[in-house]
mmCIF file of N, CA and C in Angstrom:
data_model
loop_
_atom_site.group_PDB
_atom_site.id
_atom_site.type_symbol
_atom_site.label_atom_id
_atom_site.label_comp_id
_atom_site.label_asym_id
_atom_site.label_seq_id
_atom_site.Cartn_x
_atom_site.Cartn_y
_atom_site.Cartn_z
ATOM 1 N N GLN A 1068 0.072 -14.767 13.888
ATOM 2 C CA GLN A 1068 -0.022 -13.279 13.497
ATOM 3 C C GLN A 1068 1.303 -13.077 12.165
ATOM 4 N N VAL A 1069 1.065 -12.276 11.280
ATOM 5 C CA VAL A 1069 2.038 -12.101 10.369
ATOM 6 C C VAL A 1069 1.511 -10.553 10.365
ATOM 7 N N GLY A 1070 2.615 -9.833 10.750
ATOM 8 C CA GLY A 1070 2.220 -8.500 10.639
ATOM 9 C C GLY A 1070 2.894 -7.621 9.124
ATOM 10 N N TYR A 1071 2.499 -6.233 8.843
ATOM 11 C CA TYR A 1071 2.976 -5.898 7.314
ATOM 12 C C TYR A 1071 3.473 -4.296 7.915
ATOM 13 N N GLN A 1072 4.036 -3.668 7.261
ATOM 14 C CA GLN A 1072 4.438 -2.486 7.814
ATOM 15 C C GLN A 1072 4.081 -1.361 6.410
ATOM 16 N N MET A 1073 4.007 -0.146 7.031
ATOM 17 C CA MET A 1073 3.682 0.905 5.579
ATOM 18 C C MET A 1073 4.656 1.313 5.423
ATOM 19 N N VAL A 1074 4.821 1.786 4.093
ATOM 20 C CA VAL A 1074 5.983 2.643 3.912
ATOM 21 C C VAL A 1074 5.620 3.962 3.301
ATOM 22 N N GLU A 1075 6.338 4.645 3.987
ATOM 23 C CA GLU A 1075 6.331 6.177 4.205
ATOM 24 C C GLU A 1075 7.045 6.549 2.642
ATOM 25 N N GLU A 1076 7.856 6.199 2.055
ATOM 26 C CA GLU A 1076 8.223 6.533 1.033
ATOM 27 C C GLU A 1076 7.433 6.398 -0.028
ATOM 28 N N GLN A 1077 6.586 5.576 0.018
ATOM 29 C CA GLN A 1077 5.375 5.405 -1.020
ATOM 30 C C GLN A 1077 3.964 5.680 -0.578
ATOM 31 N N GLY A 1078 4.000 7.209 0.345
ATOM 32 C CA GLY A 1078 2.863 7.643 0.274
ATOM 33 C C GLY A 1078 2.303 6.823 1.255
ATOM 34 N N TRP A 1079 2.790 5.991 2.568
ATOM 35 C CA TRP A 1079 2.074 5.011 3.776
ATOM 36 C C TRP A 1079 1.296 3.856 2.498
ATOM 37 N N GLY A 1080 2.138 3.522 1.391
ATOM 38 C CA GLY A 1080 1.478 2.564 0.795
ATOM 39 C C GLY A 1080 2.084 0.799 1.269
ATOM 40 N N LEU A 1081 1.883 -0.074 0.564
ATOM 41 C CA LEU A 1081 1.773 -1.510 0.915
ATOM 42 C C LEU A 1081 3.310 -1.760 0.234
ATOM 43 N N ASP A 1082 4.337 -2.266 0.521
ATOM 44 C CA ASP A 1082 5.040 -3.351 -0.083
ATOM 45 C C ASP A 1082 4.377 -4.576 -0.631
ATOM 46 N N MET A 1083 4.100 -4.697 -1.679
ATOM 47 C CA MET A 1083 3.333 -6.264 -1.847
ATOM 48 C C MET A 1083 4.540 -7.359 -1.759
ATOM 49 N N GLY A 1084 5.748 -6.896 -2.356
ATOM 50 C CA GLY A 1084 6.613 -8.101 -2.220
ATOM 51 C C GLY A 1084 7.089 -8.440 -0.802
ATOM 52 N N GLU A 1085 6.898 -7.471 -0.025
ATOM 53 C CA GLU A 1085 7.403 -7.717 1.112
ATOM 54 C C GLU A 1085 6.373 -8.957 2.149
ATOM 55 N N LEU A 1086 4.984 -8.377 1.623
ATOM 56 C CA LEU A 1086 3.938 -8.890 2.481
ATOM 57 C C LEU A 1086 3.899 -10.350 2.059
ATOM 58 N N THR A 1087 3.770 -10.465 0.628
ATOM 59 C CA THR A 1087 3.682 -11.808 0.533
ATOM 60 C C THR A 1087 5.096 -12.746 0.653
ATOM 61 N N ALA A 1088 6.365 -12.169 0.589
ATOM 62 C CA ALA A 1088 7.366 -13.014 1.698
ATOM 63 C C ALA A 1088 6.997 -13.429 2.916
ATOM 64 N N LYS A 1089 6.207 -12.598 3.707
ATOM 65 C CA LYS A 1089 6.410 -12.707 5.268
ATOM 66 C C LYS A 1089 4.737 -13.756 5.195
ATOM 67 N N ILE A 1090 3.923 -13.751 4.144
ATOM 68 C CA ILE A 1090 3.071 -14.848 4.616
ATOM 69 C C ILE A 1090 3.515 -16.590 3.901
ATOM 70 N N ALA A 1091 4.557 -16.004 3.239
ATOM 71 C CA ALA A 1091 5.517 -17.448 2.721
ATOM 72 C C ALA A 1091 6.280 -17.822 3.572
ATOM 73 N N ASP A 1092 6.696 -17.083 4.425
ATOM 74 C CA ASP A 1092 7.570 -17.302 5.554
ATOM 75 C C ASP A 1092 7.114 -18.083 6.811
ATOM 76 N N ALA A 1093 5.604 -17.192 6.802
ATOM 77 C CA ALA A 1093 4.795 -17.730 8.146
ATOM 78 C C ALA A 1093 4.523 -19.603 7.448
ATOM 79 N N ARG A 1094 4.363 -19.618 6.326
ATOM 80 C CA ARG A 1094 3.534 -20.772 6.311
ATOM 81 C C ARG A 1094 5.159 -21.971 5.904
ATOM 82 N N ARG A 1095 6.099 -21.347 5.870
ATOM 83 C CA ARG A 1095 7.343 -22.242 5.842
ATOM 84 C C ARG A 1095 7.726 -23.137 7.600
ATOM 85 N N GLU A 1096 7.183 -21.887 8.264
ATOM 86 C CA GLU A 1096 7.359 -22.142 9.809
ATOM 87 C C GLU A 1096 6.214 -22.734 10.341
ATOM 88 N N GLY A 1097 5.346 -23.061 9.357
ATOM 89 C CA GLY A 1097 4.244 -24.282 10.005
ATOM 90 C C GLY A 1097 2.891 -23.336 10.317
ATOM 91 N N TYR A 1098 2.853 -22.227 10.288
ATOM 92 C CA TYR A 1098 1.664 -21.352 10.167
ATOM 93 C C TYR A 1098 0.791 -21.266 9.176
ATOM 94 N N ASN A 1099 -0.513 -21.415 9.471
ATOM 95 C CA ASN A 1099 -1.157 -21.289 8.458
ATOM 96 C C ASN A 1099 -2.203 -19.923 8.242
ATOM 97 N N PRO A 1100 -2.017 -19.039 8.001
ATOM 98 C CA PRO A 1100 -2.754 -17.449 7.808
ATOM 99 C C PRO A 1100 -4.181 -17.753 6.986
ATOM 100 N N LYS A 1101 -5.013 -17.533 7.330
ATOM 101 C CA LYS A 1101 -6.552 -17.579 7.101
ATOM 102 C C LYS A 1101 -7.148 -16.489 6.649
ATOM 103 N N ALA A 1102 -6.398 -15.231 6.940
ATOM 104 C CA ALA A 1102 -7.071 -14.024 6.740
ATOM 105 C C ALA A 1102 -6.154 -12.859 6.681
ATOM 106 N N LEU A 1103 -6.346 -11.559 5.926
ATOM 107 C CA LEU A 1103 -5.922 -10.515 5.935
ATOM 108 C C LEU A 1103 -6.741 -9.471 6.031
ATOM 109 N N VAL A 1104 -6.199 -8.433 7.298
ATOM 110 C CA VAL A 1104 -6.650 -7.652 7.643
ATOM 111 C C VAL A 1104 -6.179 -6.244 7.545
ATOM 112 N N ILE A 1105 -6.797 -5.325 6.991
ATOM 113 C CA ILE A 1105 -6.187 -4.205 6.567
ATOM 114 C C ILE A 1105 -7.229 -3.020 7.650
ATOM 115 N N ILE A 1106 -6.687 -1.644 7.499
ATOM 116 C CA ILE A 1106 -7.129 -0.553 8.452
ATOM 117 C C ILE A 1106 -6.854 0.404 7.409
ATOM 118 N N ASN A 1107 -8.356 0.859 6.981
ATOM 119 C CA ASN A 1107 -8.007 2.118 5.659
ATOM 120 C C ASN A 1107 -9.123 2.884 6.005
ATOM 121 N N PRO A 1108 -9.099 4.013 5.966
ATOM 122 C CA PRO A 1108 -7.594 4.756 6.162
ATOM 123 C C PRO A 1108 -7.097 4.546 7.525
ATOM 124 N N GLY A 1109 -5.514 4.312 7.462
ATOM 125 C CA GLY A 1109 -4.797 3.651 8.477
ATOM 126 C C GLY A 1109 -4.410 4.950 9.453
ATOM 127 N N ASN A 1110 -4.231 4.333 10.433
ATOM 128 C CA ASN A 1110 -3.922 5.072 11.866
ATOM 129 C C ASN A 1110 -2.469 5.055 11.956
ATOM 130 N N PRO A 1111 -2.029 5.777 12.606
ATOM 131 C CA PRO A 1111 -2.083 7.053 13.177
ATOM 132 C C PRO A 1111 -2.013 8.299 12.029
ATOM 133 N N VAL A 1112 -1.979 8.311 10.688
ATOM 134 C CA VAL A 1112 -1.628 8.923 9.714
ATOM 135 C C VAL A 1112 -2.838 9.334 9.130
ATOM 136 N N GLY A 1113 -3.796 8.667 8.959
ATOM 137 C CA GLY A 1113 -5.098 8.818 8.630
ATOM 138 C C GLY A 1113 -4.819 8.691 6.946
ATOM 139 N N ASN A 1114 -4.101 8.066 6.488
ATOM 140 C CA ASN A 1114 -3.973 8.225 4.716
ATOM 141 C C ASN A 1114 -4.467 6.801 4.532
ATOM 142 N N CYS A 1115 -5.089 6.665 3.146
ATOM 143 C CA CYS A 1115 -6.444 6.025 2.431
ATOM 144 C C CYS A 1115 -4.942 4.960 1.584
ATOM 145 N N LEU A 1116 -5.263 3.746 1.374
ATOM 146 C CA LEU A 1116 -4.457 3.056 0.354
ATOM 147 C C LEU A 1116 -4.905 3.281 -0.781
ATOM 148 N N SER A 1117 -3.888 3.692 -1.946
ATOM 149 C CA SER A 1117 -4.199 3.939 -3.067
ATOM 150 C C SER A 1117 -5.072 2.642 -3.656
ATOM 151 N N TYR A 1118 -5.570 3.081 -5.099
ATOM 152 C CA TYR A 1118 -6.684 2.041 -5.723
ATOM 153 C C TYR A 1118 -5.738 0.851 -6.041
ATOM 154 N N ASP A 1119 -4.580 1.217 -6.550
ATOM 155 C CA ASP A 1119 -3.722 0.126 -6.997
ATOM 156 C C ASP A 1119 -3.088 -0.867 -5.700
ATOM 157 N N ASN A 1120 -3.062 -0.440 -4.785
ATOM 158 C CA ASN A 1120 -2.744 -1.079 -3.294
ATOM 159 C C ASN A 1120 -3.828 -2.111 -2.988
ATOM 160 N N LEU A 1121 -5.150 -1.281 -3.044
ATOM 161 C CA LEU A 1121 -6.444 -2.044 -2.801
ATOM 162 C C LEU A 1121 -6.409 -3.187 -4.014
ATOM 163 N N VAL A 1122 -6.257 -3.192 -5.102
ATOM 164 C CA VAL A 1122 -6.712 -4.217 -6.241
ATOM 165 C C VAL A 1122 -5.338 -5.451 -6.206
ATOM 166 N N ASP A 1123 -4.006 -4.930 -5.606
ATOM 167 C CA ASP A 1123 -3.127 -6.023 -5.475
ATOM 168 C C ASP A 1123 -3.778 -6.767 -4.158
ATOM 169 N N LEU A 1124 -4.049 -5.712 -2.827
ATOM 170 C CA LEU A 1124 -4.336 -7.009 -1.920
ATOM 171 C C LEU A 1124 -5.641 -7.579 -2.257
ATOM 172 N N VAL A 1125 -6.730 -7.291 -3.137
ATOM 173 C CA VAL A 1125 -7.411 -8.408 -3.501
ATOM 174 C C VAL A 1125 -6.992 -9.658 -4.387
ATOM 175 N N LYS A 1126 -6.084 -9.309 -5.076
ATOM 176 C CA LYS A 1126 -5.352 -10.333 -6.045
ATOM 177 C C LYS A 1126 -4.663 -11.165 -4.953
ATOM 178 N N LEU A 1127 -3.869 -10.598 -4.267
ATOM 179 C CA LEU A 1127 -2.970 -11.283 -3.356
ATOM 180 C C LEU A 1127 -4.307 -12.570 -2.133
ATOM 181 N N CYS A 1128 -5.060 -11.718 -1.823
ATOM 182 C CA CYS A 1128 -5.783 -12.585 -1.297
ATOM 183 C C CYS A 1128 -6.702 -14.045 -1.964
ATOM 184 N N LYS A 1129 -6.928 -13.605 -3.186
ATOM 185 C CA LYS A 1129 -7.206 -14.283 -3.924
ATOM 186 C C LYS A 1129 -6.445 -15.757 -4.250
ATOM 187 N N THR A 1130 -5.196 -15.290 -4.468
ATOM 188 C CA THR A 1130 -3.909 -16.233 -4.954
ATOM 189 C C THR A 1130 -3.506 -16.919 -3.300
ATOM 190 N N GLU A 1131 -3.821 -16.299 -2.499
ATOM 191 C CA GLU A 1131 -3.033 -17.118 -1.240
ATOM 192 C C GLU A 1131 -4.411 -17.398 -0.562
ATOM 193 N N GLY A 1132 -5.668 -17.506 -1.066
ATOM 194 C CA GLY A 1132 -6.563 -18.254 -0.424
ATOM 195 C C GLY A 1132 -6.876 -17.705 0.969
ATOM 196 N N LEU A 1133 -6.573 -16.311 0.802
ATOM 197 C CA LEU A 1133 -6.730 -15.671 2.391
ATOM 198 C C LEU A 1133 -8.313 -14.818 2.450
ATOM 199 N N VAL A 1134 -8.920 -14.654 3.575
ATOM 200 C CA VAL A 1134 -10.264 -14.024 3.553
ATOM 201 C C VAL A 1134 -9.693 -12.601 4.049
ATOM 202 N N LEU A 1135 -10.507 -11.564 2.849
ATOM 203 C CA LEU A 1135 -10.184 -10.261 3.177
ATOM 204 C C LEU A 1135 -10.832 -9.246 4.476
ATOM 205 N N LEU A 1136 -10.171 -9.037 5.401
ATOM 206 C CA LEU A 1136 -11.265 -7.938 6.488
ATOM 207 C C LEU A 1136 -10.804 -6.429 6.138
ATOM 208 N N ALA A 1137 -11.641 -5.886 6.007
ATOM 209 C CA ALA A 1137 -11.115 -4.194 6.307
ATOM 210 C C ALA A 1137 -12.137 -3.594 7.218
ATOM 211 N N ASP A 1138 -11.446 -2.922 7.884
ATOM 212 C CA ASP A 1138 -11.720 -1.965 9.166
ATOM 213 C C ASP A 1138 -11.855 -0.515 8.471
ATOM 214 N N GLU A 1139 -12.541 0.035 9.160
ATOM 215 C CA GLU A 1139 -12.818 1.489 9.223
ATOM 216 C C GLU A 1139 -12.706 1.610 7.376
ATOM 217 N N VAL A 1140 -13.665 1.195 6.762
ATOM 218 C CA VAL A 1140 -13.796 1.546 5.450
ATOM 219 C C VAL A 1140 -14.772 2.874 4.998
ATOM 220 N N TYR A 1141 -14.411 3.912 4.739
ATOM 221 C CA TYR A 1141 -15.663 4.843 4.775
ATOM 222 C C TYR A 1141 -15.860 4.752 3.231
ATOM 223 N N GLN A 1142 -17.374 4.449 2.884
ATOM 224 C CA GLN A 1142 -17.902 4.369 1.698
ATOM 225 C C GLN A 1142 -17.869 5.607 0.708
ATOM 226 N N GLU A 1143 -17.885 6.977 1.429
ATOM 227 C CA GLU A 1143 -17.634 8.252 0.936
ATOM 228 C C GLU A 1143 -16.144 8.420 0.247
ATOM 229 N N ASN A 1144 -14.983 7.828 0.615
ATOM 230 C CA ASN A 1144 -13.491 7.906 0.002
ATOM 231 C C ASN A 1144 -13.900 8.359 -1.300
ATOM 232 N N VAL A 1145 -13.016 9.193 -1.922
ATOM 233 C CA VAL A 1145 -12.870 9.313 -3.282
ATOM 234 C C VAL A 1145 -11.322 9.131 -3.618
ATOM 235 N N TYR A 1146 -11.093 8.727 -4.698
ATOM 236 C CA TYR A 1146 -9.731 8.170 -4.909
ATOM 237 C C TYR A 1146 -9.373 9.095 -6.080
ATOM 238 N N THR A 1147 -8.321 9.903 -6.089
ATOM 239 C CA THR A 1147 -8.021 10.627 -7.056
ATOM 240 C C THR A 1147 -6.278 10.527 -7.714
ATOM 241 N N ASP A 1148 -5.857 10.881 -8.578
ATOM 242 C CA ASP A 1148 -4.333 10.819 -8.873
ATOM 243 C C ASP A 1148 -3.929 12.448 -8.611
#
């Protein structure tokens, strides 16, 4: 399992550099990550990832050959700036 943390200072967003580094570290240690799971909106704060974070996650999964699994995705979410 490769964990990731949400960054409060970024509105509970993701630090994509940190996530990419953790995946690389896991591979160097002999692990073979196969999927990335996101919980959106996230618990316990209920924040939704930004559109940019979601796009970055899709790109990361494509680049890294990971299956993207999304839990608690609400189709009625509206993203505004």
